[in-house]
Amino acid sequence: MRSIRIRQAMLSSAACAALTAAPAWGQATPDIAQPQAGAEAPSELAEIVVTATKRADSIQKVPISMQALGSELLQQRNASDFAAYATLLPSVSFKTLGPGRNEVYFRGISTGIGSLLPTALLPTVGVYFDEIPVTTPGRMLDVHAYDIARVEALSGPQGTLYGASSLSGTLRIIPNKPNPGKFEAGYNIQGNKYGKGQAGGQFEGFVNVPLGDRAALRAVAFYSKEGGYIDNRPGTINYTLNDGDPTTNFVKTNAAIAKDDFNPVETYGGRLALGIDLDDNWTVTPSIMAQHQNAKGSFLYDPRVGDLAVKDYTLGYNKDEWYQAELSVKGKIGVFDLVYAGGYSHRKIDNLNDYTYYTTYYDTSPAYPNYTKFPLPGGGFLDPTEAFSSKLTQTKMTHELRLASPADWPVSFQFGGFYQRQTQDTNAEFFIPGIGATGVRRPGTSLPFAVRDDAVFLNALRMTWQDYALFGEATWHIAPSVSLTGGIRGFKVNNTQHGFFGIDFTAAGAGCTIPITSSCANINTVEKQSGETHKVNLSWQVSPSKMIYATYSTGFRPGGANRRPRIGAYKADTLDNFELGFKTTWNRNLRINAALYYEKWKDMQYTLVLPGFNAVTAVFNAGNARVYGIEGEIAWSYHGLTLTGSAAYNNAALSTTFCQPVSTPGGIISPATCAGAGVAAPAGTRLPAQPRFKSTVSARYDRALSDTVQGYVQGVVNHQSSTLSVLNVRENGLLGNTRPWTSFDVSVGATFGGNKTIELFLQNAFDTRGDLSKNTVCSITLCSNSSRTYPIKPQFFGIKFGQTF
């Protein structure tokens, strides 16, 4: 096993780059002699340096529960997207509708069922790329992970250093930095195929070019084409038009779009960073990255149709393109370290979804006669099949300035200020193609059925979130081996929503003409709140390689206003975390880390899709919840054999009863008591999305096969238990739990010539059909009979070749 020894000191930018940059896949680790032919690899675990506390330090010296996935590990597991590396993080779970449409959770702090329509609900997890937050509501940025130094997963509230979106944890993606010390470059080429799907391929490359002694340019480019694996089976629907007349109908077929493997994904992009050492103390690093992703079809399947199969009548897609510019300035003022990090991002998402099964429900519902009957002027009837389209434009600007004292002072500290402004322009439509031109009126009224163009339900909103914060942490080194850290963050938020949200009745009630124009608005809300988060941490370095720590930390998420005027606002929710952990290394070849925790979630914000609300979510405070959990990892290396394992157990459940939302004269609310309202979920109900147990275990054997060839073989077992799909007990009964699953990955490869690597890999070797989540296109009450399941990646195999220079 290769190893890296790192001694921490006051570092120049070049040294920092060397410290944080792991070797590219296929590259021999520097300064470590390779074993001779037939010899065994050294029995020593690599040291991992992280910056989770805004200072560079060994992960074994950082007194918080966290995992770090280094560059080599990401390459070894072929983890180039979020869904892949989330499998390696036992405390992380997520719900998704496909690439670029992920909602991530830590330790079971889950906000409910996913939705087609984006919400204003802020996430429970903060996501960072380098120093810049890239957190967005409902659609986590899915960064292609190449030339990445590491992924850091910080469990529990991280509000002191990372803000209000880090209610339950923080996920950080740290790229490799420009290195003025040497020229280096590399590339990977991969060919792959799904066992029951299409072939694909991938190219990744990077180059680091020194520009004199004090500057370097680092460029990264990648292209990936992933084949599809879900089949769109031929189907026919005979719409009755819900008029009680057996002689009128409309026959719909999907023959034009039925095909096998109809969900391929194409992703390409790159990153450019310039590192400049102004002198021995000051470094400036401007950078920009961009990514384009086009995911077609559906990534959830319907077991009633067949294995990895659906019957869609609209060919869906999700086009996600974005760029982010960043500027970091690091330097010294006297003995103090000063850091500025600022960023601006722009993201456009164009999404189209099949919505047929909402239409089929209303075609037979006795409560909505003639709802799908649209006579054409020339005779016959319009195809009533609905689809969903959304176009989102997101921007985000952030600034952070912080000052830190030397870490070896008796009382060391860091403090700073933060400002963030993000916007989201939403233009989302539930539409019936051609209905606007027909002039069809809603049955029993004089109102046009189409509120604008072909939209029968329109969401045209601009949302703005502004955050201001001051934060600080101080560490008192009580004794050489005992440290006490306290931190606090105070913040203000100013969130607004303005625009139109609703149907023809909504527009008429707001006094707007139909079709509506941009001047029509029925929503104009302003939410101003303030709050604080804090933490106290006590750590004891029992010996240089063993530490015990205890933490109390809090998280805070602002409340907000629902888009439906009749649904009341929701309050802020808070999280209290009590944690006891240890980190130990034994004889340099055995590492055991674990944390035991108890969390109290108060006034939990939870998303629901109420009956009659289409696919539109509303946010309610569902009461209180608690989490009992333990998470840990172990790694052992001996003469070329390395065994690693990580696991988490989370018992997350309601501690109070969640009452069914009811309609009152003041609006739709979730009452404090369930008298007359009914129980949505009693105390003790498990929280959804998070498995109680999740683990990943690997075994890898490295051995020198000749003077120039280093071979290896690796096996990985991933497992997770079942999860609840939604909190509401009755609706979860309709939808069903996900099933527990276990999958196996194997790979074999070799490094040769000192700079070339080749590998054969097989993921999900036995093609296990594991469930990650379940979802419906509209409310579960209406659409549970057409629910869909998001599976783990089916059997996937390939070959890859890499080379460095």
Short mmCIF file of C-alpha atoms in Angstrom, two decimals, residues 42-46 584-592 634-639 641-643:
data_model
loop_
_atom_site.label_atom_id
_atom_site.label_comp_id
_atom_site.label_asym_id
_atom_site.label_seq_id
_atom_site.Cartn_x
_atom_site.Cartn_y
_atom_site.Cartn_z
CA PRO A 42 4.51 -1.32 2.81
CA SER A 43 2.22 -1.91 5.80
CA GLU A 44 1.32 1.69 6.52
CA LEU A 45 -1.89 3.68 6.01
CA ALA A 46 -1.76 6.95 4.11
CA THR A 584 -7.22 6.19 16.87
CA THR A 585 -4.30 4.85 14.86
CA TRP A 586 -2.44 1.74 15.97
CA ASN A 587 1.07 0.84 14.75
CA ARG A 588 0.51 3.06 11.71
CA ASN A 589 -1.41 0.30 9.94
CA LEU A 590 -4.72 0.17 11.83
CA ARG A 591 -7.13 3.09 12.03
CA ILE A 592 -10.41 2.99 14.00
CA ILE A 634 -11.89 1.06 10.16
CA ALA A 635 -8.84 0.57 7.94
CA TRP A 636 -6.08 -2.02 8.23
CA SER A 637 -3.03 -2.55 6.02
CA TYR A 638 -0.61 -5.48 6.17
CA HIS A 639 1.98 -6.37 3.53
CA LEU A 641 -3.48 -6.25 1.85
CA THR A 642 -5.73 -3.34 2.82
CA LEU A 643 -9.14 -3.85 4.43
#
